Amino acid sequence: MRSKLLGSSLAIAGMIAAGCSNDGESSGGRVQISFQVAGEAEEIAAYRTVEKAFEKEYPDIDVQLIEIADKDEHLQKLSTSFAGGAPPDVFLLNFREYSQFVVRDAIEPVGPHLRKAGLDMADYFSEPVDAFTFDGELQCMPQNVSSLVVYYNVALLEAAGLDRPQDGWSWEQFRDYAMALNDPEAQVRGLGIEPSIIRIAPFVWSNGGEIVDDPVAPTRFTLDTPEAREAIGFLSTLVREDGVVPTEEELAAQDLETRFATGKLGMLLSSRRDTPFFRENTSLNFDVAPLPIAKQPVGILHSDAYCVSRAAGELDAVMEFIGFAMGEEGQTITALSGRTVPSLRAVAESGAFLNPAQPPAHPEVFLDAIPVLRRTPVIPTWPEIEDIAEEIFTRIFYEDDYSIDDGLTELEEATRDLFEEGASL
Amino acid sequence: MKGSDRLAFPFLGGLGLLIALPALAAAALAFTEYSGLGAPRFVGIDNFERLIGDSGFREALGNSGLYVLMSVPLRVAAMVGCALLLHRRARGSGAARAAVYMPTVVPDAAYALLWLWLLNPLYGPVAGIAAALGADTPSLLTDPWGARLAIVMMGVFQIGEGFVIALAARRSLPGALYDSASVDGASGWFVTRKVTLPMMAPVILLLAARDVVLALQTSFVPALFLTDGGPRRATTYLSLFAYRQAFRYFKLGYASAIAVSMFVITALAIYAQYRVAKRYRLLG
């Protein structure tokens, strides 16, 4: 009895160990690599297509796609798999999140490997490549060069008698559009904007302000300058006084993306990531316009990259995969899905991305923004700083007796230690 | 060793492997700086010192304490109340007992998503009923106190295991006592107050102690799915706070220190209950 029990326990332990192992051992003569990605079903479908196309061209390599539903779960799974010693070989990370992996020496810099494999970085937009360069080396290979734009519902715009927003439109015009599109009785709001630093930052920059004291080695927020305060005030007025942004109740009932996809929002500030989701609703006619301008045109980079775990066993196979995904075929597949603004110039300027048959009809808006893109700081504690900022901006936007002064004071106090900690790692 | 004792081995093995070992590992990690991405580095009591100065931790501690104070009395009252109402064999009592137990078997995540739909401020049934009655929609997901109340309400319906224990305790009380009370002409309320509840006191105390332990842990799933710790961090309980530190900010050492502090707080809460029970001679 005892020996049977012991035998069963060992068998179960063996099965668990086998299930957890991820050592790149060949299976049926094929080298196995794993690739973890998070996103909506429509986004995941694009990566599944890349995986299939790659396996067709490289039959000796088997890519195991680890599909995760949302970003938080993606980070949680990365955290547990790294802690458990079995991280995925390749995973996508946003540039705002990768530095915590770099400073802890958890990822293999891809730059030298990809150059050796023949990838010419001059073929790619430099903005995302710079964003993923840390300590002088390209750490992860950026797949896209997306940015914040204004999505708008074409039918609602036409119904309100509005023309497509012109390039270089002003904040006042932006506000007028939001007011004209706002129709709470029809359950339509003029504008959707998240109370987050990545939404507010381009408005601060456009007005001549800065969000931190040093973009490379920040020690504190600088949102208390007149320029920054004016930008925050402009946005909070849209929410609190003009009432053109969904209320907290409306957001608790339905998120901004769903509201836009179902015709309940006139405009939405978002990146390219939402395009596949919006395309799913074939009755939704949407397009994109550039961000409005106060003093200078500015955009904010949104970019994800292929990162490689330091523990990846089959580096050659991994680099073949990244090389394929970042090559013309791989970039074309993700571009056609609507998910990415390709970082490979040739594909970004091709019909795969600029095809007007599918909305948005003006995809060039994303490309036109590239020269004026800026980015948030790359420090390991930035995700935590962003979360605190979002809580505070939510209060600034929605809480009647909570002023901008209250918020900025609290933000300074709540993030001081995190900036310090970020610099020390 | 009796043969029946051996049956406990697999359970004890599982307990050791899945509970005791990870708990010991967490206790050790609490004294390290550990991101999960590299090797842990011993930092002594730094994490605990940092906890004291961390306003987020204090806020989460307050939220958890408030949740325990609001949830445990209501849940224990619901367990005992349902047991007293349903202990007799009567027509429909079996179905009623099953109905009380049913929400407990629903997976936590599915249960939380169900409540997310129920409490949807515009499209949920609660909002629909409020509108039909001409009342304002209760701000259960957007107001800090509303959200706290919503999570407590969710817990009040998941009392299956405690209900079964209370039911068994009530049914084990000797019938002769009730016959005597009946002969003496005692009212139902008098019997409940003077006979039933005092005799069930040790079980009720056990249920309360168990619920304090559970409350600190089970508040995690609804806070994650229903409110995401908000609004205004009102439902960021210790468990959710530790989860975010570990899996979003890669501070597993610090999160382990939070987990250890949760263990200590739970032990202190149970000890306090034990002292109160002993003082008032509730342990039988």
Tab-separated table of N, CA and C in Angstrom, chain A residues 1-2 5 71-73 75-80 82-84 97 100-101 104-106 187 248-250 252-254 259 264 380-381 383-388 391-392 394-395 398-399 410 414 418 421 425, chain B residues 1 6-7 9-10 17 33-39 50 53-55 59 116 119-123 137-139 141-144 224 228 231-233 236 241 243-252 254:
chain	number	residue	atom	x	y	z
A	1	MET	N	0.843	-1.206	0.000
A	1	MET	CA	0.000	0.000	0.000
A	1	MET	C	0.879	1.258	0.000
A	2	ARG	N	1.889	1.196	0.947
A	2	ARG	CA	2.752	2.356	1.074
A	2	ARG	C	3.546	2.594	-0.211
A	5	LEU	N	1.447	4.100	-2.893
A	5	LEU	CA	1.214	5.521	-2.638
A	5	LEU	C	2.423	6.338	-3.074
A	71	LYS	N	-3.551	42.188	-20.096
A	71	LYS	CA	-2.183	42.596	-19.773
A	71	LYS	C	-1.777	42.231	-18.349
A	72	ASP	N	-2.684	42.440	-17.402
A	72	ASP	CA	-2.350	42.131	-16.012
A	72	ASP	C	-2.017	40.658	-15.844
A	73	GLU	N	-2.830	39.831	-16.512
A	73	GLU	CA	-2.595	38.385	-16.411
A	73	GLU	C	-1.277	38.016	-17.102
A	75	LEU	N	1.451	39.866	-17.251
A	75	LEU	CA	2.545	40.159	-16.326
A	75	LEU	C	2.578	39.158	-15.176
A	76	GLN	N	1.390	38.779	-14.689
A	76	GLN	CA	1.337	37.805	-13.594
A	76	GLN	C	1.944	36.480	-14.023
A	77	LYS	N	1.602	36.064	-15.241
A	77	LYS	CA	2.125	34.781	-15.715
A	77	LYS	C	3.629	34.866	-15.964
A	78	LEU	N	4.068	36.013	-16.464
A	78	LEU	CA	5.516	36.183	-16.654
A	78	LEU	C	6.226	36.112	-15.301
A	79	SER	N	5.643	36.807	-14.324
A	79	SER	CA	6.250	36.840	-12.996
A	79	SER	C	6.363	35.435	-12.408
A	80	THR	N	5.267	34.674	-12.474
A	80	THR	CA	5.301	33.336	-11.868
A	80	THR	C	6.189	32.391	-12.675
A	82	PHE	N	8.835	33.197	-14.499
A	82	PHE	CA	10.236	33.533	-14.235
A	82	PHE	C	10.645	33.017	-12.854
A	83	ALA	N	9.757	33.264	-11.852
A	83	ALA	CA	10.077	32.818	-10.492
A	83	ALA	C	10.181	31.297	-10.432
A	84	GLY	N	9.373	30.619	-11.245
A	84	GLY	CA	9.397	29.163	-11.269
A	84	GLY	C	10.507	28.600	-12.137
A	97	GLU	N	7.205	48.854	-19.705
A	97	GLU	CA	7.320	47.782	-18.718
A	97	GLU	C	8.594	46.948	-18.818
A	100	GLN	N	12.049	46.860	-16.057
A	100	GLN	CA	12.169	46.075	-14.822
A	100	GLN	C	12.776	44.692	-15.102
A	101	PHE	N	12.613	44.226	-16.335
A	101	PHE	CA	13.240	42.958	-16.719
A	101	PHE	C	14.721	43.164	-17.016
A	104	ARG	N	17.015	43.633	-13.937
A	104	ARG	CA	17.172	42.394	-13.161
A	104	ARG	C	17.811	41.296	-14.002
A	105	ASP	N	18.341	41.714	-15.148
A	105	ASP	CA	19.105	40.794	-15.991
A	105	ASP	C	18.281	39.568	-16.402
A	106	ALA	N	16.988	39.788	-16.648
A	106	ALA	CA	16.117	38.655	-16.970
A	106	ALA	C	15.954	38.447	-18.469
A	187	GLN	N	-27.779	58.626	-25.111
A	187	GLN	CA	-26.715	57.806	-24.510
A	187	GLN	C	-25.411	57.906	-25.285
A	248	GLU	N	-18.668	58.223	-14.285
A	248	GLU	CA	-18.122	57.009	-13.673
A	248	GLU	C	-19.124	55.852	-13.747
A	249	GLU	N	-20.417	56.175	-13.577
A	249	GLU	CA	-21.441	55.123	-13.667
A	249	GLU	C	-21.449	54.521	-15.072
A	250	GLU	N	-21.374	55.402	-16.058
A	250	GLU	CA	-21.395	54.906	-17.442
A	250	GLU	C	-20.178	54.040	-17.730
A	252	ALA	N	-18.486	52.326	-15.451
A	252	ALA	CA	-18.621	51.070	-14.705
A	252	ALA	C	-19.563	50.124	-15.443
A	253	ALA	N	-20.496	50.695	-16.191
A	253	ALA	CA	-21.452	49.867	-16.927
A	253	ALA	C	-20.850	49.333	-18.221
A	254	GLN	N	-19.985	50.122	-18.846
A	254	GLN	CA	-19.428	49.739	-20.156
A	254	GLN	C	-18.124	50.503	-20.378
A	259	ARG	N	-18.043	51.189	-25.607
A	259	ARG	CA	-18.945	52.311	-25.887
A	259	ARG	C	-18.688	52.846	-27.299
A	264	LYS	N	-21.649	54.664	-28.959
A	264	LYS	CA	-22.045	55.543	-27.849
A	264	LYS	C	-20.990	56.605	-27.539
A	380	PRO	N	12.270	51.219	-13.903
A	380	PRO	CA	11.605	49.971	-13.472
A	380	PRO	C	10.333	50.188	-12.656
A	381	THR	N	10.243	51.301	-11.959
A	381	THR	CA	9.060	51.506	-11.117
A	381	THR	C	7.949	52.280	-11.840
A	383	PRO	N	5.562	51.400	-13.999
A	383	PRO	CA	4.189	50.859	-13.951
A	383	PRO	C	3.462	51.212	-12.649
A	384	GLU	N	4.178	51.180	-11.531
A	384	GLU	CA	3.552	51.510	-10.244
A	384	GLU	C	3.240	53.014	-10.183
A	385	ILE	N	4.157	53.811	-10.713
A	385	ILE	CA	3.935	55.261	-10.748
A	385	ILE	C	2.701	55.574	-11.604
A	386	GLU	N	2.599	54.906	-12.743
A	386	GLU	CA	1.430	55.118	-13.618
A	386	GLU	C	0.126	54.759	-12.914
A	387	ASP	N	0.129	53.667	-12.174
A	387	ASP	CA	-1.098	53.244	-11.477
A	387	ASP	C	-1.530	54.280	-10.445
A	388	ILE	N	-0.555	54.807	-9.713
A	388	ILE	CA	-0.879	55.834	-8.712
A	388	ILE	C	-1.412	57.085	-9.417
A	391	GLU	N	-5.031	56.679	-10.426
A	391	GLU	CA	-5.982	56.829	-9.310
A	391	GLU	C	-6.212	58.311	-9.015
A	392	ILE	N	-5.129	59.078	-9.043
A	392	ILE	CA	-5.244	60.500	-8.710
A	392	ILE	C	-5.956	61.276	-9.821
A	394	THR	N	-8.144	60.087	-11.794
A	394	THR	CA	-9.568	59.708	-11.724
A	394	THR	C	-10.292	60.632	-10.745
A	395	ARG	N	-9.639	60.900	-9.626
A	395	ARG	CA	-10.257	61.802	-8.640
A	395	ARG	C	-10.338	63.227	-9.187
A	398	TYR	N	-13.219	63.235	-11.641
A	398	TYR	CA	-14.594	62.879	-11.259
A	398	TYR	C	-15.037	63.305	-9.856
A	399	GLU	N	-14.113	63.721	-9.013
A	399	GLU	CA	-14.522	64.015	-7.639
A	399	GLU	C	-14.687	65.522	-7.459
A	410	GLU	N	-0.781	65.300	-3.843
A	410	GLU	CA	-0.809	63.880	-3.480
A	410	GLU	C	0.095	63.056	-4.414
A	414	ALA	N	3.052	60.701	-3.187
A	414	ALA	CA	2.872	59.255	-3.358
A	414	ALA	C	3.906	58.624	-4.281
A	418	LEU	N	9.035	56.173	-5.156
A	418	LEU	CA	9.105	55.250	-6.309
A	418	LEU	C	10.094	55.746	-7.355
A	421	GLU	N	13.380	54.867	-5.869
A	421	GLU	CA	13.619	53.415	-5.976
A	421	GLU	C	13.967	53.031	-7.418
A	425	LEU	N	17.632	51.052	-8.825
A	425	LEU	CA	17.675	49.650	-9.287
A	425	LEU	C	18.655	49.454	-10.434
B	1	MET	N	-0.027	2.130	14.637
B	1	MET	CA	-0.835	3.133	13.920
B	1	MET	C	-2.062	2.468	13.305
B	6	ARG	N	-3.832	6.116	8.474
B	6	ARG	CA	-3.030	6.180	7.238
B	6	ARG	C	-3.768	6.934	6.132
B	7	LEU	N	-5.093	6.897	6.237
B	7	LEU	CA	-5.879	7.609	5.225
B	7	LEU	C	-5.583	9.103	5.239
B	9	PHE	N	-2.656	10.397	5.392
B	9	PHE	CA	-1.355	10.708	4.791
B	9	PHE	C	-1.443	11.532	3.505
B	10	PRO	N	-2.286	11.108	2.553
B	10	PRO	CA	-2.334	11.915	1.318
B	10	PRO	C	-2.744	13.360	1.599
B	17	LEU	N	2.761	19.990	1.166
B	17	LEU	CA	3.331	20.392	-0.129
B	17	LEU	C	2.725	21.706	-0.640
B	33	GLU	N	14.957	40.823	-0.801
B	33	GLU	CA	14.469	41.599	-1.939
B	33	GLU	C	14.435	40.610	-3.092
B	34	TYR	N	13.236	40.339	-3.579
B	34	TYR	CA	13.101	39.283	-4.587
B	34	TYR	C	12.069	39.718	-5.616
B	35	SER	N	12.497	39.759	-6.861
B	35	SER	CA	11.589	40.185	-7.930
B	35	SER	C	10.974	38.993	-8.645
B	36	GLY	N	11.551	37.815	-8.442
B	36	GLY	CA	11.114	36.652	-9.215
B	36	GLY	C	11.914	36.543	-10.504
B	37	LEU	N	12.576	37.644	-10.892
B	37	LEU	CA	13.330	37.632	-12.144
B	37	LEU	C	14.799	37.280	-11.918
B	38	GLY	N	15.246	37.427	-10.677
B	38	GLY	CA	16.627	37.079	-10.363
B	38	GLY	C	16.670	36.397	-9.008
B	39	ALA	N	17.855	36.217	-8.476
B	39	ALA	CA	17.976	35.529	-7.185
B	39	ALA	C	17.562	36.456	-6.040
B	50	ARG	N	9.587	48.897	5.939
B	50	ARG	CA	8.946	49.642	4.854
B	50	ARG	C	7.418	49.568	4.961
B	53	GLY	N	5.871	52.279	7.065
B	53	GLY	CA	5.770	53.609	6.468
B	53	GLY	C	4.958	53.654	5.183
B	54	ASP	N	4.419	52.529	4.761
B	54	ASP	CA	3.727	52.458	3.471
B	54	ASP	C	2.245	52.798	3.651
B	55	SER	N	1.846	53.964	3.098
B	55	SER	CA	0.450	54.388	3.269
B	55	SER	C	-0.498	53.432	2.540
B	59	GLU	N	-3.602	51.605	4.274
B	59	GLU	CA	-4.946	51.735	3.702
B	59	GLU	C	-5.561	50.343	3.473
B	116	LEU	N	-21.062	41.229	-11.098
B	116	LEU	CA	-20.702	42.374	-11.940
B	116	LEU	C	-21.874	42.723	-12.859
B	119	LEU	N	-24.912	44.099	-10.675
B	119	LEU	CA	-24.732	45.455	-10.154
B	119	LEU	C	-24.378	46.477	-11.230
B	120	ASN	N	-24.379	46.049	-12.485
B	120	ASN	CA	-24.067	47.002	-13.557
B	120	ASN	C	-24.978	48.229	-13.410
B	121	PRO	N	-24.367	49.412	-13.229
B	121	PRO	CA	-25.186	50.578	-12.873
B	121	PRO	C	-26.162	51.042	-13.949
B	122	LEU	N	-25.987	50.595	-15.179
B	122	LEU	CA	-26.933	51.018	-16.213
B	122	LEU	C	-27.752	49.856	-16.777
B	123	TYR	N	-27.102	48.712	-16.916
B	123	TYR	CA	-27.767	47.626	-17.632
B	123	TYR	C	-28.083	46.416	-16.745
B	137	THR	N	-30.434	54.840	-9.068
B	137	THR	CA	-29.624	53.618	-9.096
B	137	THR	C	-28.596	53.673	-7.973
B	138	PRO	N	-28.547	52.650	-7.106
B	138	PRO	CA	-27.533	52.691	-6.049
B	138	PRO	C	-26.123	52.642	-6.640
B	139	SER	N	-25.257	53.511	-6.112
B	139	SER	CA	-23.885	53.588	-6.656
B	139	SER	C	-23.013	52.502	-6.037
B	141	LEU	N	-20.943	50.377	-7.469
B	141	LEU	CA	-19.611	50.132	-8.024
B	141	LEU	C	-18.779	51.415	-8.124
B	142	THR	N	-19.407	52.547	-7.947
B	142	THR	CA	-18.663	53.794	-8.142
B	142	THR	C	-18.477	54.596	-6.855
B	143	ASP	N	-19.173	54.217	-5.813
B	143	ASP	CA	-19.016	54.909	-4.536
B	143	ASP	C	-18.220	54.017	-3.581
B	144	PRO	N	-17.224	54.561	-2.869
B	144	PRO	CA	-16.399	53.699	-2.001
B	144	PRO	C	-17.217	52.856	-1.019
B	224	LEU	N	-10.811	41.790	-7.059
B	224	LEU	CA	-10.091	41.768	-8.334
B	224	LEU	C	-11.055	41.892	-9.518
B	228	ASP	N	-11.836	45.918	-8.919
B	228	ASP	CA	-10.419	46.159	-9.213
B	228	ASP	C	-9.771	47.015	-8.112
B	231	PRO	N	-13.699	51.739	-5.892
B	231	PRO	CA	-13.204	53.054	-6.298
B	231	PRO	C	-12.425	53.725	-5.163
B	232	ARG	N	-11.491	54.565	-5.544
B	232	ARG	CA	-10.632	55.274	-4.586
B	232	ARG	C	-9.927	54.297	-3.649
B	233	ARG	N	-9.550	53.143	-4.153
B	233	ARG	CA	-8.822	52.117	-3.384
B	233	ARG	C	-9.629	51.579	-2.191
B	236	THR	N	-9.270	47.847	-1.976
B	236	THR	CA	-7.930	47.255	-2.088
B	236	THR	C	-7.611	46.630	-0.728
B	241	PHE	N	-3.605	43.874	-2.428
B	241	PHE	CA	-2.405	44.713	-2.333
B	241	PHE	C	-1.147	43.846	-2.499
B	243	TYR	N	-1.014	40.890	-3.907
B	243	TYR	CA	-1.021	40.333	-5.271
B	243	TYR	C	-0.393	41.310	-6.260
B	244	ARG	N	-0.789	42.585	-6.154
B	244	ARG	CA	-0.259	43.585	-7.091
B	244	ARG	C	1.236	43.803	-6.891
B	245	GLN	N	1.648	43.846	-5.622
B	245	GLN	CA	3.073	44.025	-5.363
B	245	GLN	C	3.874	42.875	-5.972
B	246	ALA	N	3.322	41.671	-5.851
B	246	ALA	CA	4.060	40.489	-6.329
B	246	ALA	C	4.031	40.369	-7.843
B	247	PHE	N	2.826	40.459	-8.421
B	247	PHE	CA	2.690	40.047	-9.818
B	247	PHE	C	2.565	41.195	-10.812
B	248	ARG	N	2.378	42.391	-10.318
B	248	ARG	CA	2.357	43.517	-11.257
B	248	ARG	C	3.640	44.328	-11.148
B	249	TYR	N	4.132	44.465	-9.892
B	249	TYR	CA	5.323	45.293	-9.705
B	249	TYR	C	6.573	44.453	-9.434
B	250	PHE	N	6.428	43.140	-9.485
B	250	PHE	CA	7.573	42.230	-9.335
B	250	PHE	C	8.310	42.444	-8.004
B	251	LYS	N	7.555	42.599	-6.939
B	251	LYS	CA	8.163	42.744	-5.611
B	251	LYS	C	7.702	41.568	-4.749
B	252	LEU	N	8.200	40.406	-5.075
B	252	LEU	CA	7.737	39.201	-4.379
B	252	LEU	C	8.200	39.158	-2.927
B	254	TYR	N	8.643	41.786	-0.935
B	254	TYR	CA	7.774	42.713	-0.192
B	254	TYR	C	6.374	42.103	-0.020
